[in-house]
Amino acid sequence: MQEQNMHPASLMMSYGYRPDWSEGAIKCPIFQTSTFVFRTAEEGKAYFELAYGLRTPEAGEKPGLIYSRLNHPDLEILENRLCLWDRSEACTVFNSGMAAITTALTAYAKPGDVILHSEPLYGGTIHYLSHVLSRFGVEIMGFRPEETADDIAARLHASGKADRLAIVYIETPANPTNDLFDLAVCRQLADRFSSDSRRVLVMVDNTYMGPIWQHPLAHGADLVLYSATKYIGGHSDLIAGACLGSEELMKPIRELRTFLGNLADAWTGWLLLRSLETMALRMEKQASNAGIVAAWLASRQGVQHVHYLGLLNPSDGRAYEIYQRQCTGPGAMLSLEVPGGEAAAFAFLNRLKLVKMAVSLGSTESLAQHPATMTHAGMHPSDKMRLGINPSLVRLSIGVEHPDDIIADLDQALG
Ligand code: PLP
Protein backbone atom coordinates (compact mmCIF):
# COMPACT_ATOMS: atom_id res chain seq x y z
CA MET A 1 0.00 0.00 0.00
CA GLN A 2 1.45 3.33 -1.10
CA GLU A 3 1.59 6.25 1.37
CA GLN A 4 0.09 8.57 -1.26
CA ASN A 5 -3.09 6.45 -1.28
CA MET A 6 -3.58 6.64 2.49
CA HIS A 7 -5.69 9.11 4.44
CA PRO A 8 -3.77 11.82 6.32
CA ALA A 9 -5.08 10.44 9.65
CA SER A 10 -3.23 7.16 8.97
CA LEU A 11 0.06 8.95 8.31
CA MET A 12 0.23 11.28 11.32
CA MET A 13 2.19 8.73 13.38
CA SER A 14 4.90 8.00 10.82
CA TYR A 15 5.05 10.25 7.74
CA GLY A 16 8.42 11.83 7.02
CA TYR A 17 10.31 10.10 9.86
CA ARG A 18 12.28 6.84 9.95
CA PRO A 19 13.06 5.22 13.34
CA ASP A 20 16.50 4.12 12.06
CA TRP A 21 17.50 7.81 11.95
CA SER A 22 17.23 7.89 15.77
CA GLU A 23 18.32 4.60 17.38
CA GLY A 24 14.98 2.97 16.47
CA ALA A 25 12.94 5.47 18.50
CA ILE A 26 9.32 5.13 17.31
CA LYS A 27 8.73 8.81 17.97
CA CYS A 28 10.79 11.55 16.43
CA PRO A 29 13.05 12.89 19.25
CA ILE A 30 13.16 16.55 20.27
CA PHE A 31 16.16 17.95 18.40
CA GLN A 32 17.23 20.41 21.10
CA THR A 33 20.14 21.88 19.21
CA SER A 34 20.92 25.35 17.88
CA THR A 35 23.24 24.31 15.06
CA PHE A 36 24.02 21.33 12.78
CA VAL A 37 27.48 19.96 11.91
CA PHE A 38 28.50 19.98 8.21
CA ARG A 39 30.34 16.87 7.03
CA THR A 40 32.50 18.95 4.69
CA ALA A 41 32.99 22.64 3.88
CA GLU A 42 31.58 21.96 0.40
CA GLU A 43 28.39 20.63 2.00
CA GLY A 44 28.07 23.77 4.19
CA LYS A 45 28.55 25.98 1.12
CA ALA A 46 25.89 24.06 -0.84
CA TYR A 47 23.39 24.27 2.04
CA PHE A 48 23.83 28.06 2.29
CA GLU A 49 23.52 28.49 -1.48
CA LEU A 50 20.10 26.80 -1.38
CA ALA A 51 18.94 28.45 1.85
CA TYR A 52 19.78 31.93 0.54
CA GLY A 53 18.37 31.20 -2.93
CA LEU A 54 21.74 31.83 -4.60
CA ARG A 55 21.10 29.03 -7.11
CA THR A 56 18.35 26.56 -8.01
CA PRO A 57 18.73 23.03 -6.57
CA GLU A 58 20.18 20.36 -8.84
CA ALA A 59 17.97 17.35 -9.63
CA GLY A 60 17.26 15.50 -6.37
CA GLU A 61 19.19 18.01 -4.24
CA LYS A 62 17.45 18.80 -0.93
CA PRO A 63 18.09 21.75 1.41
CA GLY A 64 20.29 20.68 4.35
CA LEU A 65 20.04 21.54 8.03
CA ILE A 66 22.14 24.58 8.99
CA TYR A 67 20.91 26.39 12.09
CA SER A 68 17.68 26.15 14.10
CA ARG A 69 16.55 29.69 13.19
CA LEU A 70 16.28 28.48 9.57
CA ASN A 71 14.77 25.04 10.17
CA HIS A 72 15.14 21.92 12.29
CA PRO A 73 13.98 18.27 12.04
CA ASP A 74 10.91 18.51 14.30
CA LEU A 75 9.62 21.41 12.20
CA GLU A 76 10.47 19.82 8.84
CA ILE A 77 8.55 16.65 9.72
CA LEU A 78 5.66 18.68 11.11
CA GLU A 79 5.50 20.85 7.97
CA ASN A 80 5.47 17.73 5.76
CA ARG A 81 2.63 16.24 7.80
CA LEU A 82 0.56 19.44 7.79
CA CYS A 83 0.84 19.54 3.97
CA LEU A 84 -1.10 16.26 3.77
CA TRP A 85 -4.33 17.69 5.26
CA ASP A 86 -4.59 20.62 2.85
CA ARG A 87 -2.93 18.76 -0.07
CA SER A 88 -0.39 21.54 -0.12
CA GLU A 89 3.02 21.55 -1.78
CA ALA A 90 4.71 23.53 0.99
CA CYS A 91 4.22 24.58 4.61
CA THR A 92 6.03 26.98 6.93
CA VAL A 93 5.46 26.79 10.68
CA PHE A 94 5.78 29.82 12.98
CA ASN A 95 5.92 30.55 16.70
CA SER A 96 2.34 31.94 16.65
CA GLY A 97 -0.67 32.32 14.38
CA MET A 98 -0.02 36.06 14.32
CA ALA A 99 3.58 35.39 13.23
CA ALA A 100 2.26 33.29 10.30
CA ILE A 101 -0.29 35.97 9.32
CA THR A 102 2.00 39.00 9.68
CA THR A 103 4.92 37.30 7.94
CA ALA A 104 2.78 36.20 4.97
CA LEU A 105 1.21 39.68 4.65
CA THR A 106 4.56 41.45 5.01
CA ALA A 107 6.20 39.16 2.45
CA TYR A 108 3.66 40.20 -0.20
CA ALA A 109 2.49 43.75 0.67
CA LYS A 110 4.52 46.78 -0.33
CA PRO A 111 3.95 50.55 0.01
CA GLY A 112 1.04 51.74 -2.12
CA ASP A 113 -0.65 48.34 -2.19
CA VAL A 114 -4.30 47.82 -1.29
CA ILE A 115 -5.51 44.84 0.74
CA LEU A 116 -9.16 43.89 0.46
CA HIS A 117 -10.31 42.04 3.57
CA SER A 118 -13.41 40.31 4.88
CA GLU A 119 -15.07 41.79 7.97
CA PRO A 120 -14.92 41.02 10.85
CA LEU A 121 -11.35 39.75 11.25
CA TYR A 122 -9.56 38.38 14.31
CA GLY A 123 -8.64 41.42 16.47
CA GLY A 124 -4.86 40.92 16.10
CA THR A 125 -5.10 40.70 12.30
CA ILE A 126 -7.18 43.86 11.87
CA HIS A 127 -4.81 45.65 14.26
CA TYR A 128 -1.79 44.68 12.14
CA LEU A 129 -3.54 45.75 8.94
CA SER A 130 -4.90 49.05 10.20
CA HIS A 131 -2.19 50.16 12.64
CA VAL A 132 1.07 48.57 11.45
CA LEU A 133 0.93 47.97 7.67
CA SER A 134 -0.77 51.38 7.30
CA ARG A 135 2.46 52.98 8.60
CA PHE A 136 4.22 51.50 5.57
CA GLY A 137 1.72 52.96 3.10
CA VAL A 138 -0.49 49.89 2.70
CA GLU A 139 -4.21 50.69 2.45
CA ILE A 140 -7.08 48.42 3.39
CA MET A 141 -10.71 48.08 2.39
CA GLY A 142 -13.20 45.79 4.15
CA PHE A 143 -16.12 43.85 2.65
CA ARG A 144 -19.12 42.03 4.09
CA PRO A 145 -20.65 38.65 3.15
CA GLU A 146 -23.80 40.23 1.73
CA GLU A 147 -21.80 42.13 -0.92
CA THR A 148 -21.53 40.53 -4.35
CA ALA A 149 -18.31 40.44 -6.40
CA ASP A 150 -19.78 43.24 -8.57
CA ASP A 151 -20.55 45.39 -5.50
CA ILE A 152 -17.00 45.01 -4.21
CA ALA A 153 -15.45 45.58 -7.65
CA ALA A 154 -17.57 48.72 -8.13
CA ARG A 155 -16.44 50.12 -4.76
CA LEU A 156 -12.82 49.36 -5.61
CA HIS A 157 -13.08 51.11 -8.99
CA ALA A 158 -14.87 54.10 -7.44
CA SER A 159 -12.04 54.45 -4.88
CA GLY A 160 -9.51 54.82 -7.71
CA LYS A 161 -7.33 52.12 -6.13
CA ALA A 162 -8.29 49.14 -8.31
CA ASP A 163 -4.91 48.88 -10.03
CA ARG A 164 -3.16 48.70 -6.64
CA LEU A 165 -5.03 45.68 -5.27
CA ALA A 166 -2.41 43.13 -4.11
CA ILE A 167 -4.13 40.78 -1.66
CA VAL A 168 -7.65 39.56 -0.89
CA TYR A 169 -7.50 38.44 2.75
CA ILE A 170 -10.38 36.36 4.11
CA GLU A 171 -11.36 34.82 7.41
CA THR A 172 -14.21 32.38 6.90
CA PRO A 173 -16.11 31.49 9.03
CA ALA A 174 -15.43 34.86 10.67
CA ASN A 175 -14.40 35.04 14.29
CA PRO A 176 -16.66 35.44 16.34
CA THR A 177 -19.86 35.67 14.24
CA ASN A 178 -19.48 32.59 11.98
CA ASP A 179 -20.22 34.78 8.90
CA LEU A 180 -19.34 32.83 5.75
CA PHE A 181 -17.46 34.28 2.76
CA ASP A 182 -17.44 32.67 -0.67
CA LEU A 183 -13.87 31.66 -1.55
CA ALA A 184 -14.69 31.06 -5.23
CA VAL A 185 -16.04 34.62 -5.48
CA CYS A 186 -12.90 35.96 -3.78
CA ARG A 187 -10.76 34.06 -6.32
CA GLN A 188 -12.80 35.52 -9.21
CA LEU A 189 -12.42 38.98 -7.72
CA ALA A 190 -8.65 38.54 -7.36
CA ASP A 191 -8.37 37.28 -10.94
CA ARG A 192 -10.43 40.21 -12.22
CA PHE A 193 -7.85 42.64 -10.78
CA SER A 194 -4.75 40.58 -11.67
CA SER A 195 -2.62 41.40 -14.69
CA ASP A 196 0.07 39.48 -16.59
CA SER A 197 2.73 41.03 -14.39
CA ARG A 198 0.86 40.84 -11.09
CA ARG A 199 -1.26 38.10 -9.55
CA VAL A 200 -3.57 39.31 -6.80
CA LEU A 201 -3.16 36.76 -4.00
CA VAL A 202 -5.99 35.18 -2.03
CA MET A 203 -5.00 34.44 1.58
CA VAL A 204 -7.38 32.59 3.91
CA ASP A 205 -7.22 32.33 7.69
CA ASN A 206 -8.65 28.82 8.15
CA THR A 207 -8.19 28.72 11.93
CA TYR A 208 -11.91 28.38 12.65
CA MET A 209 -12.24 25.22 10.53
CA GLY A 210 -8.84 23.69 11.25
CA PRO A 211 -7.31 21.56 8.49
CA ILE A 212 -10.33 19.20 8.56
CA TRP A 213 -13.57 21.01 7.74
CA GLN A 214 -12.49 23.38 4.95
CA HIS A 215 -9.66 23.23 2.40
CA PRO A 216 -9.25 26.74 0.97
CA LEU A 217 -6.52 25.74 -1.53
CA ALA A 218 -9.11 23.54 -3.26
CA HIS A 219 -11.39 26.58 -3.58
CA GLY A 220 -8.83 28.82 -5.27
CA ALA A 221 -6.88 30.28 -2.33
CA ASP A 222 -3.15 30.86 -2.83
CA LEU A 223 -2.15 30.70 0.83
CA VAL A 224 -3.83 29.18 3.90
CA LEU A 225 -3.03 30.43 7.37
CA TYR A 226 -3.59 28.83 10.76
CA SER A 227 -3.26 29.69 14.35
CA ALA A 228 -1.90 26.21 15.22
CA THR A 229 -2.52 27.23 18.84
CA LYS A 230 -6.13 26.18 18.21
CA TYR A 231 -7.33 22.84 16.76
CA ILE A 232 -3.91 21.74 15.50
CA GLY A 233 -2.28 22.06 18.95
CA GLY A 234 -5.63 21.36 20.57
CA HIS A 235 -4.61 21.20 24.25
CA SER A 236 -4.24 24.90 25.24
CA ASP A 237 -0.57 24.28 25.99
CA LEU A 238 1.32 25.90 23.09
CA ILE A 239 1.34 28.88 20.72
CA ALA A 240 2.13 28.32 17.03
CA GLY A 241 1.04 29.12 13.48
CA ALA A 242 1.32 27.76 9.95
CA CYS A 243 1.15 28.95 6.36
CA LEU A 244 0.52 26.56 3.44
CA GLY A 245 0.61 26.98 -0.33
CA SER A 246 2.81 26.38 -3.36
CA GLU A 247 6.59 26.06 -3.05
CA GLU A 248 7.00 29.14 -5.22
CA LEU A 249 4.74 31.36 -3.10
CA MET A 250 6.30 30.02 0.10
CA LYS A 251 9.84 31.16 -0.80
CA PRO A 252 9.53 34.85 0.23
CA ILE A 253 7.61 33.84 3.36
CA ARG A 254 10.25 31.32 4.42
CA GLU A 255 12.98 33.85 3.65
CA LEU A 256 11.31 36.46 5.85
CA ARG A 257 10.91 33.88 8.64
CA THR A 258 14.64 33.24 8.51
CA PHE A 259 15.42 36.91 9.10
CA LEU A 260 12.62 37.64 11.55
CA GLY A 261 13.57 34.44 13.40
CA ASN A 262 9.92 33.69 14.24
CA LEU A 263 9.79 29.94 13.66
CA ALA A 264 8.53 27.48 16.29
CA ASP A 265 11.21 25.82 18.42
CA ALA A 266 11.91 22.08 18.69
CA TRP A 267 9.74 21.54 21.78
CA THR A 268 6.72 23.25 20.18
CA GLY A 269 7.33 21.35 16.93
CA TRP A 270 7.42 18.08 18.86
CA LEU A 271 4.24 18.91 20.81
CA LEU A 272 2.48 19.67 17.52
CA LEU A 273 3.61 16.32 16.08
CA ARG A 274 2.06 14.67 19.13
CA SER A 275 -1.12 16.72 18.70
CA LEU A 276 -1.50 15.85 15.01
CA GLU A 277 -1.86 12.16 15.90
CA THR A 278 -5.23 12.85 17.58
CA MET A 279 -6.32 15.96 15.68
CA ALA A 280 -9.04 14.29 13.59
CA LEU A 281 -10.38 12.35 16.60
CA ARG A 282 -10.53 15.44 18.77
CA MET A 283 -12.11 17.59 16.11
CA GLU A 284 -14.77 15.03 15.25
CA LYS A 285 -15.76 14.70 18.91
CA GLN A 286 -15.74 18.50 19.37
CA ALA A 287 -18.00 18.99 16.33
CA SER A 288 -20.38 16.26 17.47
CA ASN A 289 -20.58 17.90 20.94
CA ALA A 290 -21.04 21.35 19.37
CA GLY A 291 -23.97 20.07 17.28
CA ILE A 292 -25.71 18.73 20.41
CA VAL A 293 -25.01 21.91 22.42
CA ALA A 294 -26.11 24.24 19.59
CA ALA A 295 -29.41 22.36 19.08
CA TRP A 296 -30.10 22.54 22.82
CA LEU A 297 -29.23 26.26 23.01
CA ALA A 298 -31.43 27.05 20.01
CA SER A 299 -34.44 25.61 21.84
CA ARG A 300 -33.53 27.04 25.27
CA GLN A 301 -35.56 29.96 26.60
CA GLY A 302 -33.41 32.98 27.44
CA VAL A 303 -31.10 32.62 24.44
CA GLN A 304 -31.63 35.12 21.64
CA HIS A 305 -29.55 33.90 18.71
CA VAL A 306 -27.27 30.93 18.22
CA HIS A 307 -24.69 31.38 15.47
CA TYR A 308 -23.55 27.87 14.48
CA LEU A 309 -22.90 26.54 10.98
CA GLY A 310 -24.68 23.29 11.78
CA LEU A 311 -27.93 25.21 12.34
CA LEU A 312 -27.91 26.74 8.83
CA ASN A 313 -30.75 25.56 6.61
CA PRO A 314 -32.00 26.37 3.09
CA SER A 315 -33.93 29.41 4.38
CA ASP A 316 -30.54 31.00 5.18
CA GLY A 317 -29.99 31.35 1.41
CA ARG A 318 -26.46 32.29 0.38
CA ALA A 319 -24.83 31.36 3.73
CA TYR A 320 -26.32 27.85 3.52
CA GLU A 321 -25.22 27.49 -0.10
CA ILE A 322 -21.64 28.56 0.73
CA TYR A 323 -21.58 26.21 3.71
CA GLN A 324 -22.72 23.25 1.59
CA ARG A 325 -20.15 23.94 -1.14
CA GLN A 326 -17.18 25.04 0.96
CA CYS A 327 -17.21 23.24 4.29
CA THR A 328 -17.16 19.54 5.11
CA GLY A 329 -18.36 20.03 8.68
CA PRO A 330 -19.83 22.71 10.95
CA GLY A 331 -16.91 22.98 13.38
CA ALA A 332 -17.03 23.42 17.13
CA MET A 333 -17.30 27.21 17.38
CA LEU A 334 -20.58 28.87 18.20
CA SER A 335 -21.77 32.14 19.61
CA LEU A 336 -24.97 33.00 21.37
CA GLU A 337 -26.69 36.20 22.38
CA VAL A 338 -27.83 36.49 25.99
CA PRO A 339 -30.63 39.09 26.27
CA GLY A 340 -29.68 41.92 28.63
CA GLY A 341 -26.43 43.15 27.09
CA GLU A 342 -23.05 43.12 28.80
CA ALA A 343 -24.42 42.70 32.35
CA ALA A 344 -26.39 39.57 31.40
CA ALA A 345 -23.52 38.17 29.33
CA PHE A 346 -21.07 38.72 32.21
CA ALA A 347 -23.47 37.14 34.73
CA PHE A 348 -23.70 34.07 32.48
CA LEU A 349 -19.90 33.90 32.06
CA ASN A 350 -19.25 34.39 35.78
CA ARG A 351 -21.56 31.46 36.68
CA LEU A 352 -19.85 28.93 34.37
CA LYS A 353 -18.05 26.12 36.19
CA LEU A 354 -16.99 23.33 33.80
CA VAL A 355 -16.67 25.63 30.80
CA LYS A 356 -13.62 27.80 31.42
CA MET A 357 -13.72 31.55 30.83
CA ALA A 358 -10.72 32.14 28.59
CA VAL A 359 -9.91 33.32 25.09
CA SER A 360 -8.53 30.90 22.45
CA LEU A 361 -10.46 28.06 20.87
CA GLY A 362 -10.32 24.59 19.35
CA SER A 363 -9.00 22.91 22.47
CA THR A 364 -9.99 19.78 24.39
CA GLU A 365 -11.69 21.86 27.10
CA SER A 366 -14.74 24.03 26.42
CA LEU A 367 -14.03 27.77 26.58
CA ALA A 368 -16.23 30.86 26.76
CA GLN A 369 -15.41 34.52 26.27
CA HIS A 370 -17.01 37.93 25.56
CA PRO A 371 -15.72 39.15 22.16
CA ALA A 372 -16.84 42.80 22.54
CA THR A 373 -14.70 43.32 25.66
CA MET A 374 -12.06 40.61 25.15
CA THR A 375 -10.78 39.32 21.76
CA HIS A 376 -12.28 42.23 19.79
CA ALA A 377 -11.88 44.91 22.49
CA GLY A 378 -9.57 46.99 20.28
CA MET A 379 -12.19 47.57 17.58
CA HIS A 380 -14.06 50.85 17.30
CA PRO A 381 -17.47 50.52 19.10
CA SER A 382 -19.38 51.45 15.93
CA ASP A 383 -17.50 48.78 13.93
CA LYS A 384 -18.32 46.19 16.58
CA MET A 385 -22.03 47.03 16.44
CA ARG A 386 -22.01 47.12 12.62
CA LEU A 387 -20.45 43.65 12.49
CA GLY A 388 -22.66 42.01 15.10
CA ILE A 389 -20.08 41.95 17.91
CA ASN A 390 -22.64 43.31 20.35
CA PRO A 391 -22.54 43.36 24.18
CA SER A 392 -24.90 40.33 24.37
CA LEU A 393 -22.63 38.08 22.30
CA VAL A 394 -20.75 35.25 24.03
CA ARG A 395 -18.43 32.95 22.06
CA LEU A 396 -18.14 29.28 22.94
CA SER A 397 -15.50 26.81 21.83
CA ILE A 398 -16.82 23.33 22.49
CA GLY A 399 -14.40 20.71 23.82
CA VAL A 400 -14.41 16.93 24.25
CA GLU A 401 -16.18 16.72 27.63
CA HIS A 402 -19.41 14.71 27.86
CA PRO A 403 -22.07 16.85 26.10
CA ASP A 404 -24.56 16.35 28.98
CA ASP A 405 -22.12 18.03 31.37
CA ILE A 406 -21.48 20.96 29.02
CA ILE A 407 -25.25 21.46 28.66
CA ALA A 408 -25.82 21.18 32.42
CA ASP A 409 -23.17 23.86 33.02
CA LEU A 410 -24.60 26.21 30.38
CA ASP A 411 -28.11 25.61 31.73
CA GLN A 412 -27.24 26.56 35.32
CA ALA A 413 -25.23 29.57 34.12
CA LEU A 414 -28.11 30.85 31.98
CA GLY A 415 -30.25 30.71 35.12
N1 PLP B 1 -6.65 33.85 13.58
C1 PLP B 1 -7.72 33.59 14.34
C2 PLP B 1 -9.05 33.32 13.65
C3 PLP B 1 -7.63 33.54 15.72
O1 PLP B 1 -8.72 33.28 16.46
C4 PLP B 1 -6.36 33.79 16.33
C5 PLP B 1 -6.20 33.76 17.80
O2 PLP B 1 -7.16 33.70 18.55
C6 PLP B 1 -5.27 34.08 15.52
C7 PLP B 1 -5.44 34.09 14.15
C8 PLP B 1 -3.92 34.39 16.10
O3 PLP B 1 -3.28 33.23 16.54
P1 PLP B 1 -2.19 33.17 17.71
O4 PLP B 1 -2.87 33.56 18.99
O5 PLP B 1 -1.70 31.76 17.67
O6 PLP B 1 -1.12 34.15 17.36
Coordinates of C-alpha atoms and ligand atoms in Angstrom, one line a residue, residues 96-99 101 122 125 171 175 205 207-208 227-230 239-240 360-361 395, ligand 1:
S96 CA 2.3 31.9 16.7
G97 CA -0.7 32.3 14.4
M98 CA 0.0 36.1 14.3
A99 CA 3.6 35.4 13.2
I101 CA -0.3 36.0 9.3
Y122 CA -9.6 38.4 14.3
T125 CA -5.1 40.7 12.3
E171 CA -11.4 34.8 7.4
N175 CA -14.4 35.0 14.3
D205 CA -7.2 32.3 7.7
T207 CA -8.2 28.7 11.9
Y208 CA -11.9 28.4 12.7
S227 CA -3.3 29.7 14.4
A228 CA -1.9 26.2 15.2
T229 CA -2.5 27.2 18.8
K230 CA -6.1 26.2 18.2
I239 CA 1.3 28.9 20.7
A240 CA 2.1 28.3 17.0
S360 CA -8.5 30.9 22.5
L361 CA -10.5 28.1 20.9
R395 CA -18.4 33.0 22.1
Ligands
PLP1 N1 -6.7 33.9 13.6 C1 -7.7 33.6 14.3 C2 -9.0 33.3 13.7 C3 -7.6 33.5 15.7 O1 -8.7 33.3 16.5 C4 -6.4 33.8 16.3 C5 -6.2 33.8 17.8 O2 -7.2 33.7 18.6 C6 -5.3 34.1 15.5 C7 -5.4 34.1 14.1 C8 -3.9 34.4 16.1 O3 -3.3 33.2 16.5 P1 -2.2 33.2 17.7 O4 -2.9 33.6 19.0 O5 -1.7 31.8 17.7 O6 -1.1 34.2 17.4

